[in-house]
């Protein structure tokens, strides 16, 4: 009886210990908030990282013809004014920037250094967008983390593998190896007048909270927009058939390239997922939100503008649906079918 | 090539790169579209089509049945159950035949030959009782089920039915962050995990493929079914009246298999949300037309590609493991053999998890194949209890024909219902066999993922056994 009792007590303690061990395990490995994630965040704040981030920001100001001073650097890097002045001191000593009447600007060495960092950053963003499943809103932060730790050679190898991309997924041009970059094009959406047609060429990815909202709205580079109304600063426009209204703060994050002449308004597309079993349609295109491997795969299977598609059968559980394209039947999930645009066809010509 | 030429080339390249900035972001799409457009224009001119519609209409009629809401799943379960039933019943007889030839007949003959040439006892033990016996065992229990299961499975695949299974099951696996084709690799895993891992090649999306490979071990493989059935009938069947025993123990085994499927889905979900979150993912599922299976080709490919490769790998690992099994039971330091040292040393640790040192040691040294775990456990139990007249000698793995005799040995080794239950759980949740581990490495080419797939199930297994045991003690003691 006594032995049984001790076993009971011991196992109670053991049980408790077991729970504690499991909790500690999760505490260490939990993504983003765990101990390991915390350590990697601390590692981020070292001097070189700050220096490179400052250079990137300075170049950004120069490219967009804005002026830059100590306060704006402190604000952008999210550091105190004290640290910012120390940082600028270091930049001056290294000969990467010059200071003129509180305005800070890059030297030639500084510019080529920052272009190198930007090239690495944008190539990695391209990679994250096309070759991984990292969430869209995380591309920028993830590339921000990676850019300080990878070597130039690795990045060039990666670029070669991807066929030397020239744009990042936000529509920004990637500087060439020699540090060349085209002049900025286009106008901010917030500055457009009523009745103007254009194409989105860039969506600013900082600050993240605004970018996330724009992603949720379904806006992406390459989209055609037609401004229908500008009222009290708010811009209303039609993008791929859907109406959308943005406040000036949001609209100023989007750069649009104006389309000259009479451009036919892009019609409202229907989605492949809206096809009922037995219906036929012609494919109009794949949304740019479907990228990389997934996009290549669909195109390989014949999902390209102009080819005919028909919905043939539902899976026993309702999703995916089997579509017939180019003489083959392929199963496509609803989430993907939502990214494929079609024009429905009447059955008369068949 | 001289300098001016080089320079000229550089200039052209950099001009071209600058031009790409002006061309915009969807250049790639435009190129592909125009290729398709050209191809279809040429095809319209040159190709005449007739008859294809009729053949497709039949396909569609079959598809409407096998993917229908009410019949889709029952047809699938029936077909898969039929395949497993054919495998289990069909393998019994050839397995017995192979065992009686390789073990009951050849083993004594080899021993006789060894004795007649006056081979030293230790060499005879290492080579014949160790290496040969382990190899013979693996062949006898692995070959027949595989030789039946793989061709049947390949036949279904060739017929075009399996892609429809993936099509039907996809929504379940999508919710777990996996690919519908994982239903196929999972089913294949019920035959053999190594083959299931190889089968994951059909999943072309990197993330989903890794998930399928890592979680394949949760499919209770052919080598573990007999262990489950034996332990269930001794410890769980024994709880109920005799006439219910077989039903209850069968239910327990099915329960373990279902628990495996549950773990496989939960772990898939966890992996896709955590460590594999960033891996690339692309879904596509072709539904090829039905066609009469090519019987001979199917037989050939399934026997060569699957059965022989897997068996060969298992044999290669079984030989050294057989030697180790014999040695740990026969090499003594002072009074005790290595096995006894390990068992005594690990017993306190193992008891916390409701297992015992014998089980731990058996799972370590019988890593080449789950099939030899029970024979190893029996040999080790006899070794430490010192039972007389059972088994064929120290370090010689064996199995008994009667469930009752096996139960007696295990009870003598101090096994309780809790030990039996934990062994069933641990048999489901432990590292894959060495053949599977090697196959995972060959398929992923990554030490990292091989280590993850090896240790993740062990950690889970220890966790599940630990909490089962502790809760048991809290409520039943």
PDB file of C-alpha atoms in Angstrom, chain A residues 4 7-8 10-12 14-15 18-19 22 25 31-32 131-134 138 163-168 171 173-176 178 180-182 185 199-200 221-222 277 286 293-297 299-302 304-305 312-317 319-322 324 326-327 329-333 335-336 350, chain B residues 14 17-18 20-26 28-29 32-33 36-37 40 52-53 56 60 63-64 66-69 72-73 164 166-174 178-180 204-208 273-274 276-288 352 459 463 466-467 469-471 473-474 477:
ATOM      1  CA  UNK A   4       1.572   2.158  -4.320  1.00  0.00           C
ATOM      2  CA  UNK A   7       4.216   5.594  -6.991  1.00  0.00           C
ATOM      3  CA  UNK A   8       1.073   7.718  -7.131  1.00  0.00           C
ATOM      4  CA  UNK A  10       5.851  10.330  -7.838  1.00  0.00           C
ATOM      5  CA  UNK A  11       3.856   9.964 -11.000  1.00  0.00           C
ATOM      6  CA  UNK A  12       1.971  13.130 -10.151  1.00  0.00           C
ATOM      7  CA  UNK A  14       6.538  13.300 -13.022  1.00  0.00           C
ATOM      8  CA  UNK A  15       3.395  14.215 -14.900  1.00  0.00           C
ATOM      9  CA  UNK A  18       6.538  16.258 -18.267  1.00  0.00           C
ATOM     10  CA  UNK A  19       4.143  19.118 -18.919  1.00  0.00           C
ATOM     11  CA  UNK A  22       6.889  20.118 -23.202  1.00  0.00           C
ATOM     12  CA  UNK A  25      10.289  22.884 -25.651  1.00  0.00           C
ATOM     13  CA  UNK A  31       8.224  30.478 -34.532  1.00  0.00           C
ATOM     14  CA  UNK A  32       8.620  34.262 -34.344  1.00  0.00           C
ATOM     15  CA  UNK A 131      10.679  30.152 -55.149  1.00  0.00           C
ATOM     16  CA  UNK A 132       9.308  29.945 -51.614  1.00  0.00           C
ATOM     17  CA  UNK A 133       5.972  30.157 -49.819  1.00  0.00           C
ATOM     18  CA  UNK A 134       6.994  32.984 -47.512  1.00  0.00           C
ATOM     19  CA  UNK A 138       7.080  38.982 -45.004  1.00  0.00           C
ATOM     20  CA  UNK A 163      17.428  34.057 -65.093  1.00  0.00           C
ATOM     21  CA  UNK A 164      18.818  37.387 -63.832  1.00  0.00           C
ATOM     22  CA  UNK A 165      15.580  39.113 -62.891  1.00  0.00           C
ATOM     23  CA  UNK A 166      15.440  42.879 -63.457  1.00  0.00           C
ATOM     24  CA  UNK A 167      12.467  43.717 -61.225  1.00  0.00           C
ATOM     25  CA  UNK A 168      11.682  42.843 -57.622  1.00  0.00           C
ATOM     26  CA  UNK A 171       7.915  46.392 -59.275  1.00  0.00           C
ATOM     27  CA  UNK A 173      14.048  47.720 -60.749  1.00  0.00           C
ATOM     28  CA  UNK A 174      16.998  45.670 -59.505  1.00  0.00           C
ATOM     29  CA  UNK A 175      20.305  47.559 -59.901  1.00  0.00           C
ATOM     30  CA  UNK A 176      22.703  45.904 -62.338  1.00  0.00           C
ATOM     31  CA  UNK A 178      27.712  47.714 -62.260  1.00  0.00           C
ATOM     32  CA  UNK A 180      23.121  51.061 -62.836  1.00  0.00           C
ATOM     33  CA  UNK A 181      19.505  51.832 -62.162  1.00  0.00           C
ATOM     34  CA  UNK A 182      16.914  53.354 -64.515  1.00  0.00           C
ATOM     35  CA  UNK A 185       9.100  56.368 -63.826  1.00  0.00           C
ATOM     36  CA  UNK A 199      -0.781  50.596 -65.029  1.00  0.00           C
ATOM     37  CA  UNK A 200       0.508  49.943 -61.528  1.00  0.00           C
ATOM     38  CA  UNK A 221       2.112  45.540 -60.078  1.00  0.00           C
ATOM     39  CA  UNK A 222       0.922  45.060 -63.652  1.00  0.00           C
ATOM     40  CA  UNK A 277     -19.654  21.824 -64.036  1.00  0.00           C
ATOM     41  CA  UNK A 286      -3.283  34.248 -64.624  1.00  0.00           C
ATOM     42  CA  UNK A 293       6.597  27.363 -59.576  1.00  0.00           C
ATOM     43  CA  UNK A 294       2.821  27.420 -59.351  1.00  0.00           C
ATOM     44  CA  UNK A 295       2.539  29.803 -62.276  1.00  0.00           C
ATOM     45  CA  UNK A 296       5.037  27.884 -64.412  1.00  0.00           C
ATOM     46  CA  UNK A 297       3.232  24.655 -63.624  1.00  0.00           C
ATOM     47  CA  UNK A 299       1.354  27.462 -67.895  1.00  0.00           C
ATOM     48  CA  UNK A 300       3.082  24.165 -68.656  1.00  0.00           C
ATOM     49  CA  UNK A 301      -0.308  22.488 -68.428  1.00  0.00           C
ATOM     50  CA  UNK A 302      -1.713  24.904 -70.979  1.00  0.00           C
ATOM     51  CA  UNK A 304      -2.461  30.499 -70.952  1.00  0.00           C
ATOM     52  CA  UNK A 305      -4.501  33.327 -72.421  1.00  0.00           C
ATOM     53  CA  UNK A 312     -15.653  18.616 -65.948  1.00  0.00           C
ATOM     54  CA  UNK A 313     -15.983  17.056 -62.517  1.00  0.00           C
ATOM     55  CA  UNK A 314     -16.059  17.740 -58.831  1.00  0.00           C
ATOM     56  CA  UNK A 315     -14.002  15.709 -56.393  1.00  0.00           C
ATOM     57  CA  UNK A 316     -15.975  13.650 -53.879  1.00  0.00           C
ATOM     58  CA  UNK A 317     -15.300  16.329 -51.282  1.00  0.00           C
ATOM     59  CA  UNK A 319     -12.673  20.750 -53.997  1.00  0.00           C
ATOM     60  CA  UNK A 320     -10.521  20.466 -56.179  1.00  0.00           C
ATOM     61  CA  UNK A 321     -12.387  20.519 -59.459  1.00  0.00           C
ATOM     62  CA  UNK A 322     -11.245  18.739 -62.597  1.00  0.00           C
ATOM     63  CA  UNK A 324     -10.145  20.042 -69.128  1.00  0.00           C
ATOM     64  CA  UNK A 326      -5.700  21.214 -74.106  1.00  0.00           C
ATOM     65  CA  UNK A 327      -7.040  17.671 -74.132  1.00  0.00           C
ATOM     66  CA  UNK A 329      -7.895  16.792 -67.327  1.00  0.00           C
ATOM     67  CA  UNK A 330      -6.208  18.513 -64.400  1.00  0.00           C
ATOM     68  CA  UNK A 331      -7.341  18.984 -60.826  1.00  0.00           C
ATOM     69  CA  UNK A 332      -7.158  22.608 -59.674  1.00  0.00           C
ATOM     70  CA  UNK A 333      -7.891  23.749 -56.128  1.00  0.00           C
ATOM     71  CA  UNK A 335      -7.618  28.850 -54.144  1.00  0.00           C
ATOM     72  CA  UNK A 336      -5.789  28.575 -57.474  1.00  0.00           C
ATOM     73  CA  UNK A 350     -19.440  24.125 -79.956  1.00  0.00           C
TER      74      UNK A 350
ATOM     75  CA  UNK B  14      24.396  45.498 -70.637  1.00  0.00           C
ATOM     76  CA  UNK B  17      19.682  44.237 -69.593  1.00  0.00           C
ATOM     77  CA  UNK B  18      18.733  47.906 -69.701  1.00  0.00           C
ATOM     78  CA  UNK B  20      14.538  44.640 -70.026  1.00  0.00           C
ATOM     79  CA  UNK B  21      13.753  47.428 -67.578  1.00  0.00           C
ATOM     80  CA  UNK B  22      11.672  49.072 -70.303  1.00  0.00           C
ATOM     81  CA  UNK B  23       9.928  45.863 -71.319  1.00  0.00           C
ATOM     82  CA  UNK B  24       8.232  45.606 -67.948  1.00  0.00           C
ATOM     83  CA  UNK B  25       7.431  42.775 -65.619  1.00  0.00           C
ATOM     84  CA  UNK B  26       5.315  40.397 -67.674  1.00  0.00           C
ATOM     85  CA  UNK B  28       8.012  36.059 -69.520  1.00  0.00           C
ATOM     86  CA  UNK B  29       4.248  35.487 -69.776  1.00  0.00           C
ATOM     87  CA  UNK B  32       5.019  31.738 -73.297  1.00  0.00           C
ATOM     88  CA  UNK B  33       1.662  32.912 -74.626  1.00  0.00           C
ATOM     89  CA  UNK B  36       1.401  28.493 -77.344  1.00  0.00           C
ATOM     90  CA  UNK B  37      -0.341  30.662 -79.906  1.00  0.00           C
ATOM     91  CA  UNK B  40      -1.878  25.933 -81.746  1.00  0.00           C
ATOM     92  CA  UNK B  52     -11.075  11.338 -79.236  1.00  0.00           C
ATOM     93  CA  UNK B  53     -14.385  12.660 -77.997  1.00  0.00           C
ATOM     94  CA  UNK B  56     -13.148  10.687 -73.399  1.00  0.00           C
ATOM     95  CA  UNK B  60     -15.878  10.928 -67.920  1.00  0.00           C
ATOM     96  CA  UNK B  63     -14.978   9.514 -63.345  1.00  0.00           C
ATOM     97  CA  UNK B  64     -18.497  10.642 -62.461  1.00  0.00           C
ATOM     98  CA  UNK B  66     -15.502   7.147 -58.751  1.00  0.00           C
ATOM     99  CA  UNK B  67     -15.476  10.825 -57.781  1.00  0.00           C
ATOM    100  CA  UNK B  68     -19.149  11.062 -56.899  1.00  0.00           C
ATOM    101  CA  UNK B  69     -20.099  12.412 -53.548  1.00  0.00           C
ATOM    102  CA  UNK B  72     -16.325   8.021 -54.184  1.00  0.00           C
ATOM    103  CA  UNK B  73     -15.122   7.210 -50.673  1.00  0.00           C
ATOM    104  CA  UNK B 164      -8.672   9.840 -58.564  1.00  0.00           C
ATOM    105  CA  UNK B 166      -5.687  11.770 -54.607  1.00  0.00           C
ATOM    106  CA  UNK B 167      -8.343  13.958 -56.244  1.00  0.00           C
ATOM    107  CA  UNK B 168     -10.998  12.825 -53.757  1.00  0.00           C
ATOM    108  CA  UNK B 169      -8.759  13.035 -50.694  1.00  0.00           C
ATOM    109  CA  UNK B 170      -7.176  16.380 -51.537  1.00  0.00           C
ATOM    110  CA  UNK B 171      -9.481  18.574 -49.476  1.00  0.00           C
ATOM    111  CA  UNK B 172      -8.622  16.678 -46.283  1.00  0.00           C
ATOM    112  CA  UNK B 173      -4.901  16.933 -46.961  1.00  0.00           C
ATOM    113  CA  UNK B 174      -5.163  20.542 -48.073  1.00  0.00           C
ATOM    114  CA  UNK B 178      -0.343  18.765 -47.608  1.00  0.00           C
ATOM    115  CA  UNK B 179      -0.978  17.458 -51.116  1.00  0.00           C
ATOM    116  CA  UNK B 180      -3.775  15.047 -52.070  1.00  0.00           C
ATOM    117  CA  UNK B 204       6.304  17.724 -57.437  1.00  0.00           C
ATOM    118  CA  UNK B 205       5.850  20.538 -54.950  1.00  0.00           C
ATOM    119  CA  UNK B 206       8.938  20.658 -52.670  1.00  0.00           C
ATOM    120  CA  UNK B 207       7.156  21.470 -49.428  1.00  0.00           C
ATOM    121  CA  UNK B 208       4.358  18.942 -49.773  1.00  0.00           C
ATOM    122  CA  UNK B 273       2.818  25.926 -40.373  1.00  0.00           C
ATOM    123  CA  UNK B 274       6.246  25.964 -38.746  1.00  0.00           C
ATOM    124  CA  UNK B 276       8.347  24.095 -43.648  1.00  0.00           C
ATOM    125  CA  UNK B 277       6.347  27.308 -43.881  1.00  0.00           C
ATOM    126  CA  UNK B 278       8.781  28.897 -46.278  1.00  0.00           C
ATOM    127  CA  UNK B 279       9.370  25.958 -48.614  1.00  0.00           C
ATOM    128  CA  UNK B 280       8.008  26.394 -52.113  1.00  0.00           C
ATOM    129  CA  UNK B 281       4.624  24.919 -52.789  1.00  0.00           C
ATOM    130  CA  UNK B 282       2.719  24.360 -56.023  1.00  0.00           C
ATOM    131  CA  UNK B 283      -0.363  22.264 -56.509  1.00  0.00           C
ATOM    132  CA  UNK B 284      -1.115  20.335 -59.634  1.00  0.00           C
ATOM    133  CA  UNK B 285      -2.853  17.055 -60.115  1.00  0.00           C
ATOM    134  CA  UNK B 286      -3.161  15.467 -63.520  1.00  0.00           C
ATOM    135  CA  UNK B 287      -6.053  13.069 -64.012  1.00  0.00           C
ATOM    136  CA  UNK B 288      -4.780  10.851 -66.813  1.00  0.00           C
ATOM    137  CA  UNK B 352       9.099   6.310 -16.571  1.00  0.00           C
ATOM    138  CA  UNK B 459      10.228  12.349 -29.467  1.00  0.00           C
ATOM    139  CA  UNK B 463       5.898  11.929 -25.158  1.00  0.00           C
ATOM    140  CA  UNK B 466       5.120   9.140 -20.974  1.00  0.00           C
ATOM    141  CA  UNK B 467       1.729  10.774 -20.640  1.00  0.00           C
ATOM    142  CA  UNK B 469       1.947   5.974 -18.297  1.00  0.00           C
ATOM    143  CA  UNK B 470       1.667   8.896 -15.924  1.00  0.00           C
ATOM    144  CA  UNK B 471      -2.058   9.277 -16.452  1.00  0.00           C
ATOM    145  CA  UNK B 473      -0.589   5.728 -12.636  1.00  0.00           C
ATOM    146  CA  UNK B 474      -2.674   8.704 -11.555  1.00  0.00           C
ATOM    147  CA  UNK B 477      -2.790   2.864  -9.074  1.00  0.00           C
TER     148      UNK B 477
END
